[in-house]
């Protein structure tokens, strides 16, 4: 983060905390320069940033004042999906989204990539390079089926932060969280089974269900507290549901962290109905606050929670290092790992193990949490500024995704197609519903830096939506 | 290869070609030293090597003579498996085999690892290191779903050697051949389906069937010409078989290359009965002779052959770089790749692409074909020397596996357990049958260098088998 961004954050925090009243004059450029030991131009840049965010406004020859506060957009209401098992659709649109990853001319606001350009990752690159040069015979042999023990030990330690006490033997390494969920589903479900999901839900996970011929039943989900335990219970009474897929921490796409009481309630419900919980914790370490939130797994006494996670969002997707803690399904999951994917690449596993062991991981994570939180605030300001009135926006407690609900008349599938021509990619809400709901919603990836270029994209996006409303 | 090994090979070749008759005197040490421009001690070492292989025998004060030729052990007869669909068993034994990979004190004659210690691989390590240092943002982002185009282009070129004309767009990269087969099976089959396999068949592939609840029907297979087309036809008439898994080139474990006429016959049969062929070509590039044999895929006009392969045996298992050419199932396979495994590690793909492009791959392959062929000859000599009479041994046309058939009384499952205590791991034949046949057989991995240590292991193995026969 540059100096002026840092300073802008400090001032923005003070404004958020209510230290200044609306219309009040802010400290002069000179006094801030003295207070923070930075140059005049740094303070000016910081104020200009805050001006862009509509937090402050300049008064000619008087300095900067607190801008009249635009209301924070409201959070979307509890979702109301079709509550019967359906086949997942929309593969074609998702394939287009995936293909766009490799067209460098496209701005990928629709994807889920984290920011992999941070200098904090350098020790990882160095370690990989070292391994290749000095341990080639080891890293080019077959991996252990459960994955490298060194890494599993580090993951077991990390998991203590979520209050889950597991050992290296309880963990099975996979090729990312996606493969972890695939193996977990294949181990527990058969074609024709029904699995409950949050609504909206990450499209990638829903495509697993489609791939394995599993039906999805979408459960109403609150953007602040998560899946409706009551609605889930009703569904369990009505349908032979095998399990439920949950992203309780830093949910994708809604950003909520389920309150502990609700996590325990959903676990109790799973016990009562004897179903499995597939817990996707891939964003869990990116919670705004530290220590990170607990996992449902941390209360799991009878091994019915299959926790799936990875370093894809916290470090880098290209590592393909994820894991499952499969509880009572350990042996089946190990066999299914052998059947469905075989062993993994040892190099990236060993590099990640060293990255964690030497403390780089926690440092990097601390930094990324700040960056993503700040990005999401900035993007929210831009939405307020460029999008029509009457939108609802989530207030994520972690991760780097914003979910925007637009007026019903807006068809984001159409808007997304128009934006394609401008080389802007967004993810229409319908991708996040098995039955194609949420066409008036979109998810925005805030891992993309808050540069002028991206601000302009948000402006164009806002324009396109304004046009769509006419 | 050292000088004396090289010289020993030359003399062994001359003996094999019949240039000397049995009992004939061989050239003197001095004359060979002059002919080949090597030292006296190099020639002596070469002769000692040939003596160990029982190809020559010393006569005191007269020099070396051609040893009385022990008959080459016969090749096993056509297999006679149970010809009805069965569930695959033996997972526990295979798990033990896999676990042993990481106990460095165990000598792994039972596994399938190639030799990854050759200096010809150095350019690959260098390229990986270079990539990590200079392209980190690229290689740590998400991969393309179909895999890196650079690599797919190189693979398309390699496949011309097998006379299969495919383009980069026809190829989907996977995490090794194992994942390729898994994705292919998941794309075509459902639980309860029946798939035909060669008998014996690689245990790993059979475990895929078990994992996905697919039944296996074992088809009689000849150790020199491959699956019995006649028996396969009978089975197709009797059972609703979905497809057949074949390793027609450098078969694992039997080592045969199916004659072209039989490859075409099996394809014609597949067309007539409208079934799929899963062609596993993972050892195909390791055929003793160059140019490499054709694949069944090379005659596939209606896209019913799903060719699966990888660089696991030709370069290194730790790369996890494989591929599918899925023919008419392209879109399903691409979706199933997304569902079952997600994207792959870009680093190893890019490194392999460069390794091929710069000519290192073909050089390395040439070398490895020679090494493995020579190793298999040496191991066959050791078998002749240390194993009881009456054994049958395959004469592989490529790859690095020997299949040994022992007298019926020998139970290799018991022998393997005893050998475990001596830290020697072998693969009993029963792992290669869905129904547990071939308990009197074993597969030997000849990628392990022909060192004194390994000769001693073969001696111990022979002793254990002698004891088992008493």
Tab-separated table of N, CA and C in Angstrom, chain A residues 91 94-95 98-99 101-102 104 112-114 116-117 124-126 128-130 132-133 136-145 148 175 178-179 182-183 186 190-191 202-205 207-208 210-213 312-313 315-320 331 334-348, chain B residues 91 94-95 98-99 101-102 104 112-114 116-117 124-126 128-130 132-133 136-145 148 175 178-179 182-183 186 190-191 202-205 207-208 210-213 312-313 315-320 331 334-348:
chain	number	residue	atom	x	y	z
A	91	UNK	N	-24.214	-24.431	-17.595
A	91	UNK	CA	-22.804	-24.746	-17.801
A	91	UNK	C	-22.178	-23.873	-18.893
A	94	UNK	N	-20.932	-20.604	-17.683
A	94	UNK	CA	-19.779	-20.724	-16.788
A	94	UNK	C	-18.521	-21.029	-17.582
A	95	UNK	N	-18.678	-21.849	-18.619
A	95	UNK	CA	-17.541	-22.159	-19.485
A	95	UNK	C	-17.012	-20.873	-20.121
A	98	UNK	N	-15.032	-19.096	-17.552
A	98	UNK	CA	-13.732	-19.725	-17.313
A	98	UNK	C	-12.777	-19.440	-18.460
A	99	UNK	N	-13.300	-19.492	-19.684
A	99	UNK	CA	-12.454	-19.260	-20.851
A	99	UNK	C	-11.868	-17.853	-20.838
A	101	UNK	N	-10.720	-16.235	-18.508
A	101	UNK	CA	-9.560	-16.085	-17.618
A	101	UNK	C	-8.276	-15.864	-18.397
A	102	UNK	N	-8.235	-16.398	-19.625
A	102	UNK	CA	-6.953	-16.396	-20.319
A	102	UNK	C	-6.878	-15.409	-21.445
A	104	UNK	N	-6.213	-11.893	-21.855
A	104	UNK	CA	-5.661	-10.837	-20.999
A	104	UNK	C	-6.305	-9.480	-21.266
A	112	UNK	N	-13.113	-15.471	-9.721
A	112	UNK	CA	-12.864	-15.568	-8.289
A	112	UNK	C	-11.391	-15.527	-7.942
A	113	UNK	N	-10.576	-14.961	-8.840
A	113	UNK	CA	-9.130	-14.964	-8.584
A	113	UNK	C	-8.753	-13.983	-7.494
A	114	UNK	N	-7.869	-14.386	-6.597
A	114	UNK	CA	-7.332	-13.443	-5.619
A	114	UNK	C	-6.217	-12.616	-6.270
A	116	UNK	N	-2.575	-12.076	-6.861
A	116	UNK	CA	-1.341	-12.863	-6.701
A	116	UNK	C	-0.095	-12.038	-7.031
A	117	UNK	N	-0.272	-10.703	-7.008
A	117	UNK	CA	0.852	-9.857	-7.404
A	117	UNK	C	1.591	-9.264	-6.203
A	124	UNK	N	7.628	-17.633	-1.268
A	124	UNK	CA	7.067	-18.876	-1.805
A	124	UNK	C	7.720	-19.223	-3.139
A	125	UNK	N	7.867	-18.224	-4.011
A	125	UNK	CA	8.511	-18.480	-5.309
A	125	UNK	C	9.940	-18.961	-5.072
A	126	UNK	N	10.622	-18.274	-4.140
A	126	UNK	CA	12.017	-18.649	-3.865
A	126	UNK	C	12.113	-20.089	-3.388
A	128	UNK	N	10.058	-22.555	-3.973
A	128	UNK	CA	9.794	-23.505	-5.061
A	128	UNK	C	11.024	-23.681	-5.931
A	129	UNK	N	11.659	-22.571	-6.208
A	129	UNK	CA	12.840	-22.615	-7.045
A	129	UNK	C	13.943	-23.436	-6.356
A	130	UNK	N	14.081	-23.236	-5.044
A	130	UNK	CA	15.081	-23.973	-4.266
A	130	UNK	C	14.795	-25.485	-4.305
A	132	UNK	N	13.186	-27.228	-6.524
A	132	UNK	CA	13.425	-27.816	-7.833
A	132	UNK	C	14.913	-28.056	-8.040
A	133	UNK	N	15.713	-27.112	-7.535
A	133	UNK	CA	17.151	-27.243	-7.750
A	133	UNK	C	17.799	-28.285	-6.846
A	136	UNK	N	15.232	-32.473	-6.526
A	136	UNK	CA	14.472	-32.868	-7.713
A	136	UNK	C	14.014	-34.323	-7.656
A	137	UNK	N	14.878	-35.247	-7.205
A	137	UNK	CA	14.464	-36.660	-7.207
A	137	UNK	C	13.242	-36.850	-6.312
A	138	UNK	N	13.208	-36.116	-5.204
A	138	UNK	CA	12.077	-36.270	-4.286
A	138	UNK	C	10.796	-35.674	-4.878
A	139	UNK	N	10.895	-34.459	-5.378
A	139	UNK	CA	9.649	-33.797	-5.794
A	139	UNK	C	9.124	-34.295	-7.134
A	140	UNK	N	9.945	-35.068	-7.866
A	140	UNK	CA	9.421	-35.586	-9.120
A	140	UNK	C	9.016	-37.047	-9.030
A	141	UNK	N	9.014	-37.576	-7.797
A	141	UNK	CA	8.496	-38.922	-7.578
A	141	UNK	C	7.008	-38.821	-7.240
A	142	UNK	N	6.376	-39.991	-7.116
A	142	UNK	CA	4.969	-40.011	-6.712
A	142	UNK	C	4.827	-39.407	-5.318
A	143	UNK	N	3.748	-38.678	-5.128
A	143	UNK	CA	3.405	-38.119	-3.824
A	143	UNK	C	2.793	-39.218	-2.942
A	144	UNK	N	2.777	-38.971	-1.630
A	144	UNK	CA	1.996	-39.846	-0.755
A	144	UNK	C	0.523	-39.700	-1.123
A	145	UNK	N	-0.258	-40.756	-0.965
A	145	UNK	CA	-1.666	-40.658	-1.350
A	145	UNK	C	-2.407	-39.586	-0.541
A	148	UNK	N	1.634	-34.661	1.310
A	148	UNK	CA	2.872	-34.538	2.095
A	148	UNK	C	2.576	-34.298	3.573
A	175	UNK	N	-6.146	-31.463	-4.866
A	175	UNK	CA	-5.746	-30.456	-5.840
A	175	UNK	C	-6.722	-29.271	-5.776
A	178	UNK	N	-11.808	-27.194	-4.853
A	178	UNK	CA	-12.745	-27.717	-5.834
A	178	UNK	C	-12.653	-29.250	-5.880
A	179	UNK	N	-11.441	-29.768	-6.004
A	179	UNK	CA	-11.247	-31.223	-6.010
A	179	UNK	C	-11.638	-31.810	-4.660
A	182	UNK	N	-15.285	-32.168	-4.735
A	182	UNK	CA	-15.632	-33.233	-5.688
A	182	UNK	C	-15.458	-34.599	-5.036
A	183	UNK	N	-14.310	-34.791	-4.394
A	183	UNK	CA	-14.014	-36.085	-3.775
A	183	UNK	C	-14.975	-36.338	-2.620
A	186	UNK	N	-18.374	-37.284	-4.165
A	186	UNK	CA	-18.325	-38.620	-4.763
A	186	UNK	C	-18.256	-39.707	-3.694
A	190	UNK	N	-24.591	-40.537	-4.433
A	190	UNK	CA	-24.753	-41.327	-5.667
A	190	UNK	C	-25.582	-40.491	-6.644
A	191	UNK	N	-25.504	-40.809	-7.945
A	191	UNK	CA	-26.369	-40.098	-8.892
A	191	UNK	C	-27.832	-40.191	-8.456
A	202	UNK	N	-22.149	-20.629	-4.810
A	202	UNK	CA	-21.059	-20.537	-5.787
A	202	UNK	C	-21.334	-21.473	-6.969
A	203	UNK	N	-21.227	-20.915	-8.186
A	203	UNK	CA	-21.564	-21.706	-9.386
A	203	UNK	C	-20.672	-22.928	-9.566
A	204	UNK	N	-19.420	-22.826	-9.160
A	204	UNK	CA	-18.491	-23.953	-9.339
A	204	UNK	C	-18.964	-25.178	-8.580
A	205	UNK	N	-19.406	-24.962	-7.344
A	205	UNK	CA	-19.881	-26.075	-6.532
A	205	UNK	C	-21.139	-26.681	-7.150
A	207	UNK	N	-21.852	-26.821	-10.232
A	207	UNK	CA	-21.487	-27.603	-11.417
A	207	UNK	C	-20.967	-28.992	-11.029
A	208	UNK	N	-20.399	-29.120	-9.826
A	208	UNK	CA	-20.019	-30.452	-9.345
A	208	UNK	C	-21.269	-31.315	-9.257
A	210	UNK	N	-24.041	-31.017	-10.870
A	210	UNK	CA	-24.477	-31.350	-12.225
A	210	UNK	C	-23.620	-32.479	-12.790
A	211	UNK	N	-22.307	-32.353	-12.609
A	211	UNK	CA	-21.381	-33.363	-13.137
A	211	UNK	C	-21.679	-34.749	-12.594
A	212	UNK	N	-22.039	-34.817	-11.318
A	212	UNK	CA	-22.245	-36.116	-10.685
A	212	UNK	C	-23.725	-36.500	-10.617
A	213	UNK	N	-24.554	-35.804	-11.372
A	213	UNK	CA	-25.982	-36.125	-11.443
A	213	UNK	C	-26.666	-36.067	-10.086
A	312	UNK	N	-6.057	-21.556	-2.336
A	312	UNK	CA	-6.344	-20.875	-3.598
A	312	UNK	C	-6.645	-19.398	-3.396
A	313	UNK	N	-7.447	-19.073	-2.384
A	313	UNK	CA	-7.831	-17.677	-2.167
A	313	UNK	C	-6.836	-16.964	-1.259
A	315	UNK	N	-3.448	-17.797	-0.880
A	315	UNK	CA	-2.106	-17.672	-1.472
A	315	UNK	C	-2.236	-17.529	-2.992
A	316	UNK	N	-2.505	-18.624	-3.691
A	316	UNK	CA	-2.583	-18.529	-5.153
A	316	UNK	C	-3.275	-19.747	-5.749
A	317	UNK	N	-4.115	-19.532	-6.780
A	317	UNK	CA	-4.836	-20.638	-7.419
A	317	UNK	C	-3.909	-21.633	-8.121
A	318	UNK	N	-2.811	-21.137	-8.702
A	318	UNK	CA	-1.925	-21.992	-9.488
A	318	UNK	C	-1.196	-23.042	-8.671
A	319	UNK	N	-1.270	-22.952	-7.331
A	319	UNK	CA	-0.624	-23.955	-6.485
A	319	UNK	C	-1.379	-25.266	-6.515
A	320	UNK	N	-2.715	-25.164	-6.642
A	320	UNK	CA	-3.583	-26.343	-6.557
A	320	UNK	C	-3.274	-27.157	-5.292
A	331	UNK	N	-11.681	-43.213	5.242
A	331	UNK	CA	-11.211	-44.288	4.365
A	331	UNK	C	-11.850	-44.205	2.977
A	334	UNK	N	-10.227	-41.329	1.113
A	334	UNK	CA	-8.878	-41.655	0.647
A	334	UNK	C	-8.965	-42.523	-0.618
A	335	UNK	N	-9.866	-43.495	-0.592
A	335	UNK	CA	-10.029	-44.333	-1.792
A	335	UNK	C	-10.548	-43.502	-2.960
A	336	UNK	N	-11.505	-42.617	-2.667
A	336	UNK	CA	-12.060	-41.807	-3.747
A	336	UNK	C	-11.031	-40.841	-4.283
A	337	UNK	N	-10.140	-40.357	-3.409
A	337	UNK	CA	-9.068	-39.502	-3.919
A	337	UNK	C	-8.239	-40.302	-4.921
A	338	UNK	N	-7.912	-41.545	-4.559
A	338	UNK	CA	-7.121	-42.386	-5.468
A	338	UNK	C	-7.878	-42.592	-6.778
A	339	UNK	N	-9.190	-42.858	-6.659
A	339	UNK	CA	-9.976	-43.161	-7.855
A	339	UNK	C	-10.189	-41.927	-8.723
A	340	UNK	N	-10.568	-40.816	-8.107
A	340	UNK	CA	-11.019	-39.675	-8.914
A	340	UNK	C	-9.886	-38.765	-9.358
A	341	UNK	N	-8.795	-38.719	-8.587
A	341	UNK	CA	-7.768	-37.752	-8.975
A	341	UNK	C	-6.355	-38.291	-8.888
A	342	UNK	N	-6.126	-39.345	-8.133
A	342	UNK	CA	-4.747	-39.815	-7.953
A	342	UNK	C	-3.972	-38.868	-7.060
A	343	UNK	N	-2.664	-39.008	-7.080
A	343	UNK	CA	-1.832	-38.185	-6.183
A	343	UNK	C	-1.630	-36.782	-6.759
A	344	UNK	N	-1.042	-35.902	-5.958
A	344	UNK	CA	-0.866	-34.498	-6.348
A	344	UNK	C	0.598	-34.139	-6.606
A	345	UNK	N	0.792	-32.907	-7.024
A	345	UNK	CA	2.137	-32.392	-7.286
A	345	UNK	C	2.839	-32.144	-5.942
A	346	UNK	N	3.987	-32.764	-5.689
A	346	UNK	CA	4.658	-32.543	-4.397
A	346	UNK	C	5.272	-31.136	-4.244
A	347	UNK	N	5.781	-30.574	-5.346
A	347	UNK	CA	6.510	-29.295	-5.262
A	347	UNK	C	5.720	-28.208	-4.553
A	348	UNK	N	4.506	-27.966	-5.031
A	348	UNK	CA	3.743	-26.857	-4.475
A	348	UNK	C	3.379	-27.132	-3.013
B	91	UNK	N	-8.461	-53.464	-2.264
B	91	UNK	CA	-7.996	-52.094	-2.012
B	91	UNK	C	-6.963	-52.033	-0.883
B	94	UNK	N	-3.502	-52.713	-1.996
B	94	UNK	CA	-2.968	-51.655	-2.861
B	94	UNK	C	-2.581	-50.436	-2.030
B	95	UNK	N	-3.392	-50.171	-1.008
B	95	UNK	CA	-3.067	-49.057	-0.115
B	95	UNK	C	-1.722	-49.297	0.564
B	98	UNK	N	0.919	-48.512	-1.908
B	98	UNK	CA	1.081	-47.072	-2.125
B	98	UNK	C	1.796	-46.437	-0.939
B	99	UNK	N	1.427	-46.877	0.265
B	99	UNK	CA	2.041	-46.306	1.459
B	99	UNK	C	3.548	-46.548	1.485
B	101	UNK	N	5.598	-46.386	-0.769
B	101	UNK	CA	6.365	-45.466	-1.613
B	101	UNK	C	7.224	-44.524	-0.791
B	102	UNK	N	6.764	-44.222	0.415
B	102	UNK	CA	7.424	-43.153	1.152
B	102	UNK	C	8.269	-43.635	2.287
B	104	UNK	N	11.591	-44.948	2.777
B	104	UNK	CA	12.791	-45.037	1.941
B	104	UNK	C	13.585	-46.311	2.202
B	112	UNK	N	5.236	-48.658	-9.628
B	112	UNK	CA	5.326	-48.388	-11.056
B	112	UNK	C	6.154	-47.153	-11.363
B	113	UNK	N	7.053	-46.782	-10.420
B	113	UNK	CA	7.817	-45.554	-10.644
B	113	UNK	C	8.888	-45.749	-11.700
B	114	UNK	N	9.045	-44.761	-12.574
B	114	UNK	CA	10.161	-44.793	-13.513
B	114	UNK	C	11.428	-44.300	-12.810
B	116	UNK	N	13.810	-41.530	-12.117
B	116	UNK	CA	13.812	-40.058	-12.250
B	116	UNK	C	15.152	-39.450	-11.863
B	117	UNK	N	16.189	-40.301	-11.857
B	117	UNK	CA	17.497	-39.797	-11.419
B	117	UNK	C	18.417	-39.474	-12.590
B	124	UNK	N	14.697	-29.824	-17.458
B	124	UNK	CA	13.328	-29.646	-16.973
B	124	UNK	C	13.339	-28.925	-15.620
B	125	UNK	N	14.232	-29.362	-14.731
B	125	UNK	CA	14.318	-28.706	-13.413
B	125	UNK	C	14.685	-27.224	-13.602
B	126	UNK	N	15.642	-26.991	-14.504
B	126	UNK	CA	16.076	-25.610	-14.752
B	126	UNK	C	14.918	-24.753	-15.259
B	128	UNK	N	11.722	-25.194	-14.777
B	128	UNK	CA	10.749	-24.929	-13.710
B	128	UNK	C	11.227	-23.810	-12.821
B	129	UNK	N	12.486	-23.865	-12.493
B	129	UNK	CA	13.056	-22.846	-11.628
B	129	UNK	C	12.969	-21.469	-12.295
B	130	UNK	N	13.254	-21.443	-13.594
B	130	UNK	CA	13.191	-20.196	-14.346
B	130	UNK	C	11.760	-19.638	-14.358
B	132	UNK	N	9.352	-20.114	-12.219
B	132	UNK	CA	8.945	-19.624	-10.907
B	132	UNK	C	9.542	-18.239	-10.660
B	133	UNK	N	10.764	-18.065	-11.118
B	133	UNK	CA	11.409	-16.772	-10.858
B	133	UNK	C	10.902	-15.651	-11.768
B	136	UNK	N	6.007	-15.590	-12.216
B	136	UNK	CA	5.230	-16.042	-11.064
B	136	UNK	C	3.753	-15.654	-11.160
B	137	UNK	N	3.449	-14.427	-11.604
B	137	UNK	CA	2.037	-14.029	-11.640
B	137	UNK	C	1.254	-14.945	-12.573
B	138	UNK	N	1.889	-15.350	-13.663
B	138	UNK	CA	1.189	-16.205	-14.621
B	138	UNK	C	0.998	-17.619	-14.082
B	139	UNK	N	2.065	-18.188	-13.537
B	139	UNK	CA	1.948	-19.600	-13.154
B	139	UNK	C	1.211	-19.797	-11.842
B	140	UNK	N	0.959	-18.719	-11.111
B	140	UNK	CA	0.206	-18.899	-9.878
B	140	UNK	C	-1.252	-18.459	-10.005
B	141	UNK	N	-1.652	-18.147	-11.242
B	141	UNK	CA	-3.069	-17.875	-11.495
B	141	UNK	C	-3.760	-19.183	-11.889
B	142	UNK	N	-5.080	-19.103	-12.039
B	142	UNK	CA	-5.827	-20.277	-12.497
B	142	UNK	C	-5.359	-20.684	-13.881
B	143	UNK	N	-5.307	-21.986	-14.080
B	143	UNK	CA	-4.976	-22.543	-15.384
B	143	UNK	C	-6.198	-22.462	-16.299
B	144	UNK	N	-5.973	-22.583	-17.610
B	144	UNK	CA	-7.092	-22.781	-18.528
B	144	UNK	C	-7.762	-24.107	-18.212
B	145	UNK	N	-9.065	-24.213	-18.404
B	145	UNK	CA	-9.745	-25.460	-18.056
B	145	UNK	C	-9.201	-26.631	-18.870
B	148	UNK	N	-2.808	-25.781	-20.512
B	148	UNK	CA	-2.032	-24.801	-21.275
B	148	UNK	C	-1.947	-25.156	-22.753
B	175	UNK	N	-4.447	-34.201	-14.533
B	175	UNK	CA	-3.407	-34.413	-13.528
B	175	UNK	C	-2.923	-35.863	-13.609
B	178	UNK	N	-3.843	-41.265	-14.648
B	178	UNK	CA	-4.809	-41.802	-13.706
B	178	UNK	C	-6.057	-40.909	-13.687
B	179	UNK	N	-5.853	-39.607	-13.539
B	179	UNK	CA	-6.981	-38.673	-13.539
B	179	UNK	C	-7.651	-38.663	-14.915
B	182	UNK	N	-9.894	-41.553	-14.958
B	182	UNK	CA	-11.008	-41.307	-14.034
B	182	UNK	C	-12.050	-40.413	-14.699
B	183	UNK	N	-11.585	-39.333	-15.307
B	183	UNK	CA	-12.500	-38.386	-15.944
B	183	UNK	C	-13.196	-39.045	-17.138
B	186	UNK	N	-15.838	-41.443	-15.705
B	186	UNK	CA	-16.967	-40.702	-15.136
B	186	UNK	C	-17.816	-40.057	-16.227
B	190	UNK	N	-21.916	-44.981	-15.661
B	190	UNK	CA	-22.707	-44.730	-14.451
B	190	UNK	C	-22.467	-45.885	-13.491
B	191	UNK	N	-22.743	-45.680	-12.191
B	191	UNK	CA	-22.633	-46.808	-11.266
B	191	UNK	C	-23.471	-47.985	-11.748
B	202	UNK	N	-3.775	-53.493	-14.912
B	202	UNK	CA	-3.149	-52.636	-13.894
B	202	UNK	C	-4.123	-52.394	-12.735
B	203	UNK	N	-3.630	-52.627	-11.518
B	203	UNK	CA	-4.508	-52.515	-10.333
B	203	UNK	C	-5.080	-51.106	-10.143
B	204	UNK	N	-4.325	-50.100	-10.515
B	204	UNK	CA	-4.796	-48.725	-10.324
B	204	UNK	C	-6.059	-48.456	-11.116
B	205	UNK	N	-6.061	-48.920	-12.358
B	205	UNK	CA	-7.231	-48.721	-13.205
B	205	UNK	C	-8.433	-49.473	-12.638
B	207	UNK	N	-9.017	-50.057	-9.586
B	207	UNK	CA	-9.522	-49.349	-8.409
B	207	UNK	C	-10.409	-48.164	-8.798
B	208	UNK	N	-10.181	-47.595	-9.979
B	208	UNK	CA	-11.093	-46.556	-10.469
B	208	UNK	C	-12.484	-47.153	-10.605
B	210	UNK	N	-13.748	-49.685	-9.082
B	210	UNK	CA	-14.304	-49.900	-7.747
B	210	UNK	C	-14.833	-48.580	-7.176
B	211	UNK	N	-14.021	-47.531	-7.320
B	211	UNK	CA	-14.405	-46.230	-6.766
B	211	UNK	C	-15.720	-45.730	-7.342
B	212	UNK	N	-15.928	-45.974	-8.622
B	212	UNK	CA	-17.120	-45.441	-9.291
B	212	UNK	C	-18.234	-46.490	-9.409
B	213	UNK	N	-18.090	-47.588	-8.660
B	213	UNK	CA	-19.129	-48.633	-8.641
B	213	UNK	C	-19.416	-49.210	-10.018
B	312	UNK	N	4.055	-39.351	-16.900
B	312	UNK	CA	4.448	-39.974	-15.636
B	312	UNK	C	5.552	-41.008	-15.825
B	313	UNK	N	5.428	-41.843	-16.850
B	313	UNK	CA	6.416	-42.903	-17.057
B	313	UNK	C	7.574	-42.427	-17.910
B	315	UNK	N	8.665	-39.102	-18.199
B	315	UNK	CA	9.473	-38.049	-17.563
B	315	UNK	C	9.477	-38.261	-16.054
B	316	UNK	N	8.387	-37.920	-15.377
B	316	UNK	CA	8.386	-38.061	-13.914
B	316	UNK	C	6.967	-38.009	-13.361
B	317	UNK	N	6.674	-38.851	-12.361
B	317	UNK	CA	5.333	-38.887	-11.768
B	317	UNK	C	4.960	-37.583	-11.048
B	318	UNK	N	5.954	-36.928	-10.445
B	318	UNK	CA	5.669	-35.737	-9.634
B	318	UNK	C	5.198	-34.541	-10.443
B	319	UNK	N	5.278	-34.639	-11.773
B	319	UNK	CA	4.795	-33.542	-12.610
B	319	UNK	C	3.280	-33.480	-12.628
B	320	UNK	N	2.666	-34.661	-12.549
B	320	UNK	CA	1.210	-34.775	-12.688
B	320	UNK	C	0.718	-34.078	-13.967
B	331	UNK	N	-17.023	-32.464	-24.999
B	331	UNK	CA	-17.702	-31.503	-24.118
B	331	UNK	C	-18.014	-32.113	-22.755
B	334	UNK	N	-14.772	-32.314	-20.804
B	334	UNK	CA	-14.353	-31.003	-20.296
B	334	UNK	C	-15.167	-30.638	-19.050
B	335	UNK	N	-16.465	-30.885	-19.110
B	335	UNK	CA	-17.295	-30.598	-17.939
B	335	UNK	C	-16.914	-31.498	-16.774
B	336	UNK	N	-16.664	-32.773	-17.073
B	336	UNK	CA	-16.310	-33.689	-15.988
B	336	UNK	C	-14.946	-33.338	-15.406
B	337	UNK	N	-14.054	-32.821	-16.249
B	337	UNK	CA	-12.776	-32.377	-15.688
B	337	UNK	C	-13.035	-31.267	-14.675
B	338	UNK	N	-13.903	-30.329	-15.055
B	338	UNK	CA	-14.222	-29.233	-14.130
B	338	UNK	C	-14.841	-29.779	-12.854
B	339	UNK	N	-15.761	-30.745	-13.013
B	339	UNK	CA	-16.469	-31.272	-11.842
B	339	UNK	C	-15.553	-32.118	-10.966
B	340	UNK	N	-14.811	-33.025	-11.562
B	340	UNK	CA	-14.104	-34.016	-10.753
B	340	UNK	C	-12.744	-33.552	-10.264
B	341	UNK	N	-12.103	-32.638	-10.994
B	341	UNK	CA	-10.748	-32.287	-10.562
B	341	UNK	C	-10.445	-30.802	-10.611
B	342	UNK	N	-11.198	-30.031	-11.375
B	342	UNK	CA	-10.865	-28.617	-11.524
B	342	UNK	C	-9.622	-28.454	-12.386
B	343	UNK	N	-9.040	-27.277	-12.335
B	343	UNK	CA	-7.886	-26.987	-13.194
B	343	UNK	C	-6.605	-27.575	-12.584
B	344	UNK	N	-5.522	-27.533	-13.346
B	344	UNK	CA	-4.254	-28.133	-12.929
B	344	UNK	C	-3.184	-27.090	-12.614
B	345	UNK	N	-2.040	-27.594	-12.182
B	345	UNK	CA	-0.896	-26.730	-11.878
B	345	UNK	C	-0.270	-26.252	-13.190
B	346	UNK	N	-0.186	-24.931	-13.414
B	346	UNK	CA	0.399	-24.466	-14.686
B	346	UNK	C	1.916	-24.700	-14.786
B	347	UNK	N	2.632	-24.577	-13.670
B	347	UNK	CA	4.104	-24.643	-13.709
B	347	UNK	C	4.632	-25.874	-14.420
B	348	UNK	N	4.180	-27.044	-13.977
B	348	UNK	CA	4.738	-28.267	-14.547
B	348	UNK	C	4.351	-28.406	-16.027
